[in-house]
Coordinates of C-alpha atoms in Angstrom, one line a residue:
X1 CA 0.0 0.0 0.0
X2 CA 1.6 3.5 -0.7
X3 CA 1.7 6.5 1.4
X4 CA -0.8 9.0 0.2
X5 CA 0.4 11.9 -1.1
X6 CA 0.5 15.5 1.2
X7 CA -2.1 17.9 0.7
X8 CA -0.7 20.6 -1.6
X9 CA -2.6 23.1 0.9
X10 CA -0.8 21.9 4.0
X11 CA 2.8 22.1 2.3
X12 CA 2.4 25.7 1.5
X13 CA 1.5 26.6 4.9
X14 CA 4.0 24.5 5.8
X15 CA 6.8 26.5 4.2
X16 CA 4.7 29.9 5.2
X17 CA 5.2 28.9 8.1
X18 CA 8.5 28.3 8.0
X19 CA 9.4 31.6 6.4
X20 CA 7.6 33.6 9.1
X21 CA 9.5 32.3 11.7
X22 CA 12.9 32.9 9.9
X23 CA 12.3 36.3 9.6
X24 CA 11.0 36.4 13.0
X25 CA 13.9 35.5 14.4
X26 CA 16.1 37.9 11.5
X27 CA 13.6 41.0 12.9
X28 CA 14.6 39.6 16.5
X29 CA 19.0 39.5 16.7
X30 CA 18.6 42.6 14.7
X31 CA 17.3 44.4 17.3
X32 CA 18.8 43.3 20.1
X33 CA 22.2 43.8 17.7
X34 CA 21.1 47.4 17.7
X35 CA 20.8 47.7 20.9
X36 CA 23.4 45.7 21.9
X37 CA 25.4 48.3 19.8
X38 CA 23.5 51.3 21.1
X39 CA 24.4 50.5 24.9
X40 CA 28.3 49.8 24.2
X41 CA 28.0 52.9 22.7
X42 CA 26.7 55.0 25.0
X43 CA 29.2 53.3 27.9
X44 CA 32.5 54.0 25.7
X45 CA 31.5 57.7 24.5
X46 CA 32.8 59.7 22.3
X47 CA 37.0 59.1 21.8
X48 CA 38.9 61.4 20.4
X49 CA 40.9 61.1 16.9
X50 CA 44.4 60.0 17.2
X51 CA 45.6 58.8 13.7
X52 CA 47.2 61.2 11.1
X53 CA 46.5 64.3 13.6
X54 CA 48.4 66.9 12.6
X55 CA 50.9 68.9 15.4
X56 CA 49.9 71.2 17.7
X57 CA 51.8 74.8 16.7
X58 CA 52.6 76.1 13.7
X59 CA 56.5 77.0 13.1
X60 CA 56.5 78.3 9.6
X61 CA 53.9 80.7 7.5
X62 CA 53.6 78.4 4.5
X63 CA 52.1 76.1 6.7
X64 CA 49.2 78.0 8.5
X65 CA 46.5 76.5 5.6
X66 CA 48.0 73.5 5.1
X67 CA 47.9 71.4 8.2
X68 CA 44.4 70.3 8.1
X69 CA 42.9 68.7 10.6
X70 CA 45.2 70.5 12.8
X71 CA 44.2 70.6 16.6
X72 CA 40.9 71.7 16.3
X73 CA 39.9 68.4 15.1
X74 CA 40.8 66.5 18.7
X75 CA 38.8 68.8 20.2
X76 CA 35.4 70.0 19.5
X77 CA 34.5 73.3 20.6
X78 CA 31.0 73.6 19.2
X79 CA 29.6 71.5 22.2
X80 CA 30.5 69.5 25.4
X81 CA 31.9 66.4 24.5
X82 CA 32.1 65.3 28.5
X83 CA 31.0 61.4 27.4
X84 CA 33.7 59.2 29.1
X85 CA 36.6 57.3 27.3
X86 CA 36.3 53.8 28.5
X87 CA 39.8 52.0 27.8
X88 CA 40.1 48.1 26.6
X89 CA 42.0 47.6 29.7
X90 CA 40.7 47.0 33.2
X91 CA 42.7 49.0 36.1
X92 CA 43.6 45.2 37.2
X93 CA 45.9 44.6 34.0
X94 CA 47.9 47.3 34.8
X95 CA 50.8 46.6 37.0
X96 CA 52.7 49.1 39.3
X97 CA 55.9 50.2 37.5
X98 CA 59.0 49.0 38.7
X99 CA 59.9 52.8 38.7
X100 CA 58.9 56.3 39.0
X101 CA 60.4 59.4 37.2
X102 CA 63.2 60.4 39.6
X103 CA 61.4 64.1 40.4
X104 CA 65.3 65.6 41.6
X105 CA 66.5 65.2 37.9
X106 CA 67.5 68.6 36.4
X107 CA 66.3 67.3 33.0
X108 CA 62.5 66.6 33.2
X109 CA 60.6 64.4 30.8
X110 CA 56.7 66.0 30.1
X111 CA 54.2 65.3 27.4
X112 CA 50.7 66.3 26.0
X113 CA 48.4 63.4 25.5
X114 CA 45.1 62.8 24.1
X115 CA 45.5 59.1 24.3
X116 CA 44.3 57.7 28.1
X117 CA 45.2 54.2 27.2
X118 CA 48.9 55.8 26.4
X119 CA 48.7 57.6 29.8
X120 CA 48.1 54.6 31.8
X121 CA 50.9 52.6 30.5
X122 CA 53.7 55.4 30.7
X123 CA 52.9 57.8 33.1
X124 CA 56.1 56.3 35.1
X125 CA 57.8 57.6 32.4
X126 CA 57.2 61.5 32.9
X127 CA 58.0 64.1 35.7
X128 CA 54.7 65.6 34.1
X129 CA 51.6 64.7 32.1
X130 CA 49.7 67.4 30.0
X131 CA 46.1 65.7 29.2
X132 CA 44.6 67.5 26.4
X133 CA 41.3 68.0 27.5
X134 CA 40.2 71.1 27.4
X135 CA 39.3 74.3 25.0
X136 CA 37.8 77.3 24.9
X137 CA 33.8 77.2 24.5
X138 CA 32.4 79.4 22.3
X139 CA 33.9 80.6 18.3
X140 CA 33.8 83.9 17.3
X141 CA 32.8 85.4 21.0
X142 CA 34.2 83.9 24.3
X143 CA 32.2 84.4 27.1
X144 CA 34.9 82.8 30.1
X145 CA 33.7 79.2 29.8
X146 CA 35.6 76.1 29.0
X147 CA 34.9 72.6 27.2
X148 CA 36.4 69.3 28.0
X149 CA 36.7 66.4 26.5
X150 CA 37.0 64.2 30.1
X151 CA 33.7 64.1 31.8
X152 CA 33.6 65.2 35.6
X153 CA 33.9 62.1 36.6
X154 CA 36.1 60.6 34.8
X155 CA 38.4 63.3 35.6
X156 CA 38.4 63.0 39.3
X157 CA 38.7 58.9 38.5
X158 CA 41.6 59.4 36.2
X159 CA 43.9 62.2 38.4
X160 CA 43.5 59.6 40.9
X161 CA 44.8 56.8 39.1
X162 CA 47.5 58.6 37.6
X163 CA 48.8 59.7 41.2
X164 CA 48.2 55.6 41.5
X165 CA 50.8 54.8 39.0
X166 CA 53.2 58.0 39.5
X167 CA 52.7 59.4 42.8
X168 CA 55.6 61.7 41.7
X169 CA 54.2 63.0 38.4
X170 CA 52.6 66.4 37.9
X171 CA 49.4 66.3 36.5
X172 CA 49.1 69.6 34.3
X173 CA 45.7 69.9 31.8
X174 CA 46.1 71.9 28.4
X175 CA 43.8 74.6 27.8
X176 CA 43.9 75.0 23.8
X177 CA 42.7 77.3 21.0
X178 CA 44.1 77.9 18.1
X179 CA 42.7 81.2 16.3
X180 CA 40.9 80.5 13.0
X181 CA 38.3 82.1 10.8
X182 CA 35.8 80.0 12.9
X183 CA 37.1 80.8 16.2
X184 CA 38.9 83.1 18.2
X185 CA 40.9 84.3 21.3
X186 CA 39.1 87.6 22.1
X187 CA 37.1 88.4 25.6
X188 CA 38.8 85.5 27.4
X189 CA 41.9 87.6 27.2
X190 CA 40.4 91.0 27.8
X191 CA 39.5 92.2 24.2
X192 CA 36.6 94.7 23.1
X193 CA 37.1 96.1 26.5
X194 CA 35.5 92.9 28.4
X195 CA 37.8 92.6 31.5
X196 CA 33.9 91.2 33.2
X197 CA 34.6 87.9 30.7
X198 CA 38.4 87.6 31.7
X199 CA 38.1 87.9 34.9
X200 CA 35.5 85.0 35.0
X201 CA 37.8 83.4 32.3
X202 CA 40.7 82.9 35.2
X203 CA 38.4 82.0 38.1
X204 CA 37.0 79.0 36.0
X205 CA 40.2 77.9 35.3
X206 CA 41.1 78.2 39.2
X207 CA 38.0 76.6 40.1
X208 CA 39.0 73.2 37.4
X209 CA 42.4 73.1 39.1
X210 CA 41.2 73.0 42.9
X211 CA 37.7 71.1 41.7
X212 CA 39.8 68.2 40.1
X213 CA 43.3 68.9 42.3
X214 CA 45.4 68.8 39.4
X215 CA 49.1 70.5 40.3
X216 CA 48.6 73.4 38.0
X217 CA 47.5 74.3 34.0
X218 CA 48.9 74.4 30.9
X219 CA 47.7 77.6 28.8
X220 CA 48.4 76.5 24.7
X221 CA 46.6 79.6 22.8
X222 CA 48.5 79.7 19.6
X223 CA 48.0 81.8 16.1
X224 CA 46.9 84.8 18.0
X225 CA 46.7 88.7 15.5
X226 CA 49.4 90.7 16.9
X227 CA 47.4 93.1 18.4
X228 CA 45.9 90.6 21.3
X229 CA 49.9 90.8 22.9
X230 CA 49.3 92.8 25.2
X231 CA 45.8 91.9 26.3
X232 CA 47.1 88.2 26.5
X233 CA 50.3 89.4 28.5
X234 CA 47.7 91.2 31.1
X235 CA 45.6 87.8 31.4
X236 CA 48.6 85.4 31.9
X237 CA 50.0 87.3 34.7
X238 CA 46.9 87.8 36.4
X239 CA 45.8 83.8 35.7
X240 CA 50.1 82.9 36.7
X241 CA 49.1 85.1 40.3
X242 CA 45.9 83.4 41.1
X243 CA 47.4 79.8 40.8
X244 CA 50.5 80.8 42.1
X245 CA 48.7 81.5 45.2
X246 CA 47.3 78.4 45.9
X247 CA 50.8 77.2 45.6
X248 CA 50.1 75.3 42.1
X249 CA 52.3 75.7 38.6
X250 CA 51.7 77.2 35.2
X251 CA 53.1 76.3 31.7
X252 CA 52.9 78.2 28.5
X253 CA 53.5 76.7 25.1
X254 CA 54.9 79.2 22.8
X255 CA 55.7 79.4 18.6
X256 CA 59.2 79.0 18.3
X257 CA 61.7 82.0 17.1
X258 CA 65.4 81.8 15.7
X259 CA 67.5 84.7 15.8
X260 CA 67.7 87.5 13.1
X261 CA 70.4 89.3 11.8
X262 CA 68.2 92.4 11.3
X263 CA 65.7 93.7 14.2
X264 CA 62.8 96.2 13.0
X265 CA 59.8 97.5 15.0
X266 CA 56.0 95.8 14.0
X267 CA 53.4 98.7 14.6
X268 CA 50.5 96.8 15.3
X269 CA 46.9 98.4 15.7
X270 CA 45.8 98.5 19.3
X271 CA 48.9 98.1 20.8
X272 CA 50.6 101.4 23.3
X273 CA 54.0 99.9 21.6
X274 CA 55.6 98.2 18.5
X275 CA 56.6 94.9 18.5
X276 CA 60.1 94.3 18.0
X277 CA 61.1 91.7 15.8
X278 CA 64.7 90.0 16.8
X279 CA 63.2 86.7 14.9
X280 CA 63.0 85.9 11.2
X281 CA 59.5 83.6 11.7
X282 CA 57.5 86.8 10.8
X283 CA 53.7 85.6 10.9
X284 CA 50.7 86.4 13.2
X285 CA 51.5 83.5 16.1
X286 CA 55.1 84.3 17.2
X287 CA 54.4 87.9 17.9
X288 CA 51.9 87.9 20.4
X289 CA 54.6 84.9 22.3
X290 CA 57.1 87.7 24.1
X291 CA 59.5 84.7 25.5
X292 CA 60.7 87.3 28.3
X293 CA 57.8 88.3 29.2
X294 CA 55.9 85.2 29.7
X295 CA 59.1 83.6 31.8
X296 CA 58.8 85.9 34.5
X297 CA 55.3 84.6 35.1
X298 CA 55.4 80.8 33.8
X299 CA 57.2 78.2 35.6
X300 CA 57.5 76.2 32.3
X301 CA 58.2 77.8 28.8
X302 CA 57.4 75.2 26.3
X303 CA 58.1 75.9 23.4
X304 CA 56.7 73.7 20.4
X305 CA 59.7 72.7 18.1
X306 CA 58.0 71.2 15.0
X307 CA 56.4 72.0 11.6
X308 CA 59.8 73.2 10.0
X309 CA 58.6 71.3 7.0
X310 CA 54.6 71.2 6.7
X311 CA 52.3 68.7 5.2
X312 CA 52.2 70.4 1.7
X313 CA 54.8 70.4 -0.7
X314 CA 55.4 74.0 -1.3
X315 CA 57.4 76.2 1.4
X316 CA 59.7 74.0 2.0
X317 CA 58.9 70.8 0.7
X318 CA 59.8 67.6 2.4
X319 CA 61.7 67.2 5.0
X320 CA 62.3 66.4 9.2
X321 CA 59.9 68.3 11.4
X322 CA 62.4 69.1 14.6
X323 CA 66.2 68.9 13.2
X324 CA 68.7 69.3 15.9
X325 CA 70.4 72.0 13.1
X326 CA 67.1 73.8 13.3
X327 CA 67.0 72.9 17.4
X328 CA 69.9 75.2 17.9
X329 CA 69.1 78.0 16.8
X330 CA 66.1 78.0 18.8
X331 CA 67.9 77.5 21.7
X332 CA 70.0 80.5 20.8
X333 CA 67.2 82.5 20.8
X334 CA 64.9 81.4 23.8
X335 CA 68.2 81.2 26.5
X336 CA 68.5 84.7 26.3
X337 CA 65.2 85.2 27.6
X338 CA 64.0 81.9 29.3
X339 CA 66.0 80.9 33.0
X340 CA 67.3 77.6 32.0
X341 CA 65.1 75.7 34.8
X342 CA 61.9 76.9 32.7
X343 CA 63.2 76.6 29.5
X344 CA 61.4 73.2 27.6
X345 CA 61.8 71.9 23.9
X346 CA 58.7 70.4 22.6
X347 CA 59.7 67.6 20.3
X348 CA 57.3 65.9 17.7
X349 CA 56.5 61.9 17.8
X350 CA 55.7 62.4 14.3
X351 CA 56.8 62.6 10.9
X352 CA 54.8 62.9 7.3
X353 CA 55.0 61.1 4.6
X354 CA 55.3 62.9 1.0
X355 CA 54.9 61.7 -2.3
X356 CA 57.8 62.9 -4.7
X357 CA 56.4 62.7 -8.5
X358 CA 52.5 62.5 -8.2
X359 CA 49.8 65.1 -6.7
X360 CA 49.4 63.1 -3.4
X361 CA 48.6 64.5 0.2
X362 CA 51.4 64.4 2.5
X363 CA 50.2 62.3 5.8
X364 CA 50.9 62.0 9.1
X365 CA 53.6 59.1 10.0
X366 CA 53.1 57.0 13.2
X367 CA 55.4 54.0 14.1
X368 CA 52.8 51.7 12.8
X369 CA 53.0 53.5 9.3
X370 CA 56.8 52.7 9.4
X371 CA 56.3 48.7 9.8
X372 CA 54.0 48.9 7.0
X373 CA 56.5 50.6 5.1
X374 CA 59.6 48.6 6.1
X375 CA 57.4 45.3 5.3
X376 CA 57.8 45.9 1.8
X377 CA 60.7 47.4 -0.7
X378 CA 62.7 50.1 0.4
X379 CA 65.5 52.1 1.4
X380 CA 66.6 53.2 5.1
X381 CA 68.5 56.0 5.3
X382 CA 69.8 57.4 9.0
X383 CA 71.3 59.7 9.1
X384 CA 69.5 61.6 6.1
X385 CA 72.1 63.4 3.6
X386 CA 69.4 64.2 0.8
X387 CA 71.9 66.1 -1.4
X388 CA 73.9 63.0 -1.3
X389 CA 70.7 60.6 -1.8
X390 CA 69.5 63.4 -4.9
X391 CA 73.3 62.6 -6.5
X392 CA 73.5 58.8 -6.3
X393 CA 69.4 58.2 -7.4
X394 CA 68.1 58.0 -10.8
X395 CA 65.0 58.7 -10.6
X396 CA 65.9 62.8 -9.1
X397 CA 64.7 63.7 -12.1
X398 CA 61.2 63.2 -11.8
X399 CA 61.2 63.7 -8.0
X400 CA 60.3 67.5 -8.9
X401 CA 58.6 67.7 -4.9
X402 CA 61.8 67.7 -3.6
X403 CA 64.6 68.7 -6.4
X404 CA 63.2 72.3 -6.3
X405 CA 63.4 72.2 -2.9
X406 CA 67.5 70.7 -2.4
X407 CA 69.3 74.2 -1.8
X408 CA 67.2 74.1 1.6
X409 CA 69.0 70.5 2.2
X410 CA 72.5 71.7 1.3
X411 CA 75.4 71.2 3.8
X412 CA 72.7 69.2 6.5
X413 CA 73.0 65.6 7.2
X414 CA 69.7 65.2 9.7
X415 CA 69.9 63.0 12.4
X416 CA 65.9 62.0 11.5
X417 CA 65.4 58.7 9.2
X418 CA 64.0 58.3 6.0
X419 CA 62.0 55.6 4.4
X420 CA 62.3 55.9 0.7
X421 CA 59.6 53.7 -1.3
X422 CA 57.4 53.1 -4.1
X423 CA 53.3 53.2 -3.6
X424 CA 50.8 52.8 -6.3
X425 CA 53.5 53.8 -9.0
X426 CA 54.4 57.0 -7.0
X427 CA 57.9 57.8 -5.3
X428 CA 57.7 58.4 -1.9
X429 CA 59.7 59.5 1.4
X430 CA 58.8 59.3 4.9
X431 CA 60.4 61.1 7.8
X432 CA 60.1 59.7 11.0
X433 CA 61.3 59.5 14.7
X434 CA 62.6 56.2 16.6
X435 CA 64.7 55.8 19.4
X436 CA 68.6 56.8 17.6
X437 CA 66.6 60.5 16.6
X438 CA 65.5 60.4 19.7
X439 CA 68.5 60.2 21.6
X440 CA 70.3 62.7 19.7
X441 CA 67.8 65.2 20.2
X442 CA 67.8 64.6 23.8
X443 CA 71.9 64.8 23.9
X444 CA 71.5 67.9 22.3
X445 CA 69.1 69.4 25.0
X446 CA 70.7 68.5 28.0
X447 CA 74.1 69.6 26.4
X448 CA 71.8 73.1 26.6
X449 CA 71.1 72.7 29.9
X450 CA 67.9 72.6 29.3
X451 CA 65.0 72.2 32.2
X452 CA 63.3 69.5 30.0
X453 CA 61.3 68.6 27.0
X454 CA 57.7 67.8 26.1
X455 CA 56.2 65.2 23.7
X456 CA 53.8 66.2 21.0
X457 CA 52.0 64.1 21.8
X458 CA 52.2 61.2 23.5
X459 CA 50.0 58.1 21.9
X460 CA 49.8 54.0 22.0
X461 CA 51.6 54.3 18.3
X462 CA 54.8 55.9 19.4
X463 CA 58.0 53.6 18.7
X464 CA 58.5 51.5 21.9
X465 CA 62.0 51.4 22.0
X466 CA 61.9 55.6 22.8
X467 CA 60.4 53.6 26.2
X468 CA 63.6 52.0 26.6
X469 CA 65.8 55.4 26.4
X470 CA 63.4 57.5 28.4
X471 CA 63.3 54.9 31.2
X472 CA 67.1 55.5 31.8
X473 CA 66.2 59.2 31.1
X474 CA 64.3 59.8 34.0
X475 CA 66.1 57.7 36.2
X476 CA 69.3 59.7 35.6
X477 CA 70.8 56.1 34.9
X478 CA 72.4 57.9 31.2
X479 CA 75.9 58.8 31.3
X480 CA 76.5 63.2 31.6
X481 CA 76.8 65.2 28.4
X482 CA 79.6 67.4 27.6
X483 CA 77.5 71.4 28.8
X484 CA 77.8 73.6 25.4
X485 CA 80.3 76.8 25.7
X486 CA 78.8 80.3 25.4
X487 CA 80.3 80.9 22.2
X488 CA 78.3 77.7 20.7
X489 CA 75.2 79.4 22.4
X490 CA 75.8 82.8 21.0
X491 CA 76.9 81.2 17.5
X492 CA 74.3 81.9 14.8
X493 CA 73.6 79.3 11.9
X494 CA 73.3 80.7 8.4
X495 CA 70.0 81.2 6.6
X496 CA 69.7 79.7 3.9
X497 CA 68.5 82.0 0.7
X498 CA 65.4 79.6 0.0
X499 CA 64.8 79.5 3.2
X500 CA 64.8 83.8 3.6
X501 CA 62.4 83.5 0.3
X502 CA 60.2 81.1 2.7
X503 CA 60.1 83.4 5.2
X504 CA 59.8 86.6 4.0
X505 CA 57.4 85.8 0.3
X506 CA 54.7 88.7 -0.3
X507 CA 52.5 85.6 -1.1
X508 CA 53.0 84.3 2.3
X509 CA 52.2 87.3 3.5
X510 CA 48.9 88.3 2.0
X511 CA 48.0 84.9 2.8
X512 CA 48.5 85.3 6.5
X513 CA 46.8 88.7 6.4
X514 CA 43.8 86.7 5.1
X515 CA 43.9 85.0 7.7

């Protein structure tokens, strides 16, 4: 006897059935995916943008439009972005250093972070930790307040665990703005006659450093019009009085300047006095930074030694960011007017990457970028002679983003290394820091007799053999330096001509006005 065969009726519903409950259960992990998602969300916040940030400060004028995002982009000023940055890493996993930075050094290690995870794991490593948290609230008009990227809470949890892991280290938060077409540095310092908005300005800063008992502030308020000098001299030494007397520090991070030849006299509107100018880097930012001045109010100068070649390729092209031949004659400058003991060198972590022969956006170059790179063909170069690399290559000819450019090269052999490489048929070099660099430059400042230096910035993707140096650094385990003579202090180094052209272009100038 056969099996009779199934009602056609029943099969469909059958598979009807079957269907409905399939996309039941899609409708169902879909949402609980989303919400799932929405809640891990909501716990982690908002983090802030680490890879391919450009450096905080500007050094030369080519590069005021050029450095995009620039600061601005780490913090966001528009709104309060106080959501808390939950790291990976439990408090348990991290161990108690072996080690502390030894506070009685005369060479102190600081840096400016936005990276907490970074913070956590190296805070040993520094006599002082900058957390880049904060900015100025409002754009075009100020009125006293600040924003910050930590929420109360997580400030108050993360000061403590620093002082956990360091007890030693100084914890010292950045204030930062950096003037733009979008926003500005104006009633917070004084300016349109609001001394009201100042004055509440400093008191909310005093209130964030006893509220969160942090050791002092940082103030980093950079590209400023020459005529706010004055108005921002007034502020810092009445904000420097009010946390000097609750016994806490202050730092200011200032443009860098290298000695001129020839001095003249800026007459800037608003101001009772001109400006003189004993420094060649003639834009907006490094007037309204008197070195003098703020030293006799600061207890730390910093000042921010990077950007001598900017991400674009015009003015001046590729090349190292900090060289210790640029170095010096910063040095020069700033020791006539900084007391050693305040005196810091800001050094980048950072390099970029340019293409030589194609229309390709320099980039930002991390240590990660450099294992990428040395994972595949190419040539190491350390130290970097590129007037001897343009004679022995044959491809010069077509590298026309750096041939134009070798007269700024000539007679320099930089201590910084060089990746030279090929990517998607386009030529391409990549400046960089690791741990020799890093050394040198380091030599360099404490044969200056320098009070210390600061990283820009501090983040997971630094090279961890600079670890391995700073350790012995900060322990005063490295053997002394030879101290430089007067004479090497006092000696200038000559300007190149393409580099006066750089500095001094009517093209650069209108452009800056613009600005």
């Amino acid at each position: 006897m056969t099996e009779p065969n199934p009602s056609p009726n029943r099969s469909r519903l059958s598979q009807g059935t079957k269907y409905t409950l399939l996309f039941a259960s899609w409708v169902f992990l879909s949402a609980l995916s989303f919400f799932l998602g929405m809640n891990l969300m909501q716990k982690e916040g908002k983090a802030l943008v680490l890879k391919d940030q450009a450096p905080k400060g500007n050094v030369d004028s080519g590069s005021l439009e050029t450095e995009a995002p620039r600061k601005e982009s780490l913090i966001d000023s528009t709104e309060d972005i106080s959501s808390e940055e939950k790291s990976t890493e439990s408090p348990d996993t991290l161990t108690s250093p072996e080690f502390v930075a030894d506070e009685t050094v005369s060479f102190r290690a600081s840096a400016w972070s936005t990276d907490w995870s970074a913070m956590r794991k190296t805070v040993h490593l520094y006599n002082e930790i900058h957390p880049f948290i904060y900015t100025l609230k409002g754009g075009l008009s100020n009125n006293g307040e600040l924003v910050s990227s930590w929420s109360s809470t997580s400030k108050k949890e993360r000061v403590a665990e620093l002082r956990q892991l360091n007890p030693k280290v100084k914890i010292i938060p950045t204030i930062f703005r950096w003037e733009n077409p979008k926003e500005k540095i104006s009633e917070n310092i004084g300016m349109n006659g609001r001394k009201d908005i100042r004055d509440h300005h400093i008191q909310v800063i005093v209130n964030e450093v006893e509220t969160y008992g942090y050791d002092g502030i940082d103030i980093d308020y950079e590209g400023m019009s020459c005529d706010k000098k004055e108005k921002f001299e007034e502020f810092f030494a009445l904000l420097s009085k009010e946390i000097h007397k609750r016994g806490k520090l202050i730092s200011v991070a200032v443009h860098p300047k290298t000695p001129s030849e020839k001095v003249k006299e800026l007459n800037c509107k608003g101001l009772s006095k001109p400006i003189t100018l004993d420094f060649r880097e003639n834009w907006r930012g490094p007037t309204t930074h008197d070195y003098a001045f703020l030293a006799k109010h600061a207890d730390r100068v910093k000042i921010m030694a990077y950007e001598l070649h900017p991400r674009k390729y015009h003015n001046p092209g590729p090349g190292p960011q900090a060289p210790n031949v640029w170095l010096k004659e910063i040095i020069a400058y700033a020791k006539k007017r900084v007391p050693t003991q305040k005196l810091y060198m800001a050094i980048p972590t950072y390099g970029y990457d340019w293409a030589l022969n194609c229309k390709s956006s320099a980039k930002a170059v991390y240590y990660s970028d450099v294992l990428r790179i040395k994972s595949g063909s190419h040539k190491n170069r350390q130290p970097t002679d590129i007037n001897r690399i343009l004679q022995e290559e044959n491809k010069v000819a077509n590298w026309r983003n750096l041939s134009k450019f070798s007269d700024i090269h000539k007679g320099r052999a930089y201590e910084d290394p060089t990746l030279w490489y090929t990517s998607g048929g386009c030529d391409r070099v990549a400046f960089y820091m690791n741990k020799k660099a890093f050394e040198e430059k380091m030599t360099l400042l404490r044969k200056y007799d320098l009070g210390g230096f600061s990283f820009w910035q501090l983040v997971t993707d630094n090279d961890p053999d600079i670890n391995v140096f700073l350790s012995q650094l900060v322990q005063g385990k490295l053997p002394p330096v030879e101290k430089a003579k007067e004479e090497e202090i006092e000696a200038k180094l000559p300007l190149n001509e393409s580099e006066k052209v750089i500095l001094t272009s009517k093209e650069t100038k209108k452009k800056i006005k613009n600005l």
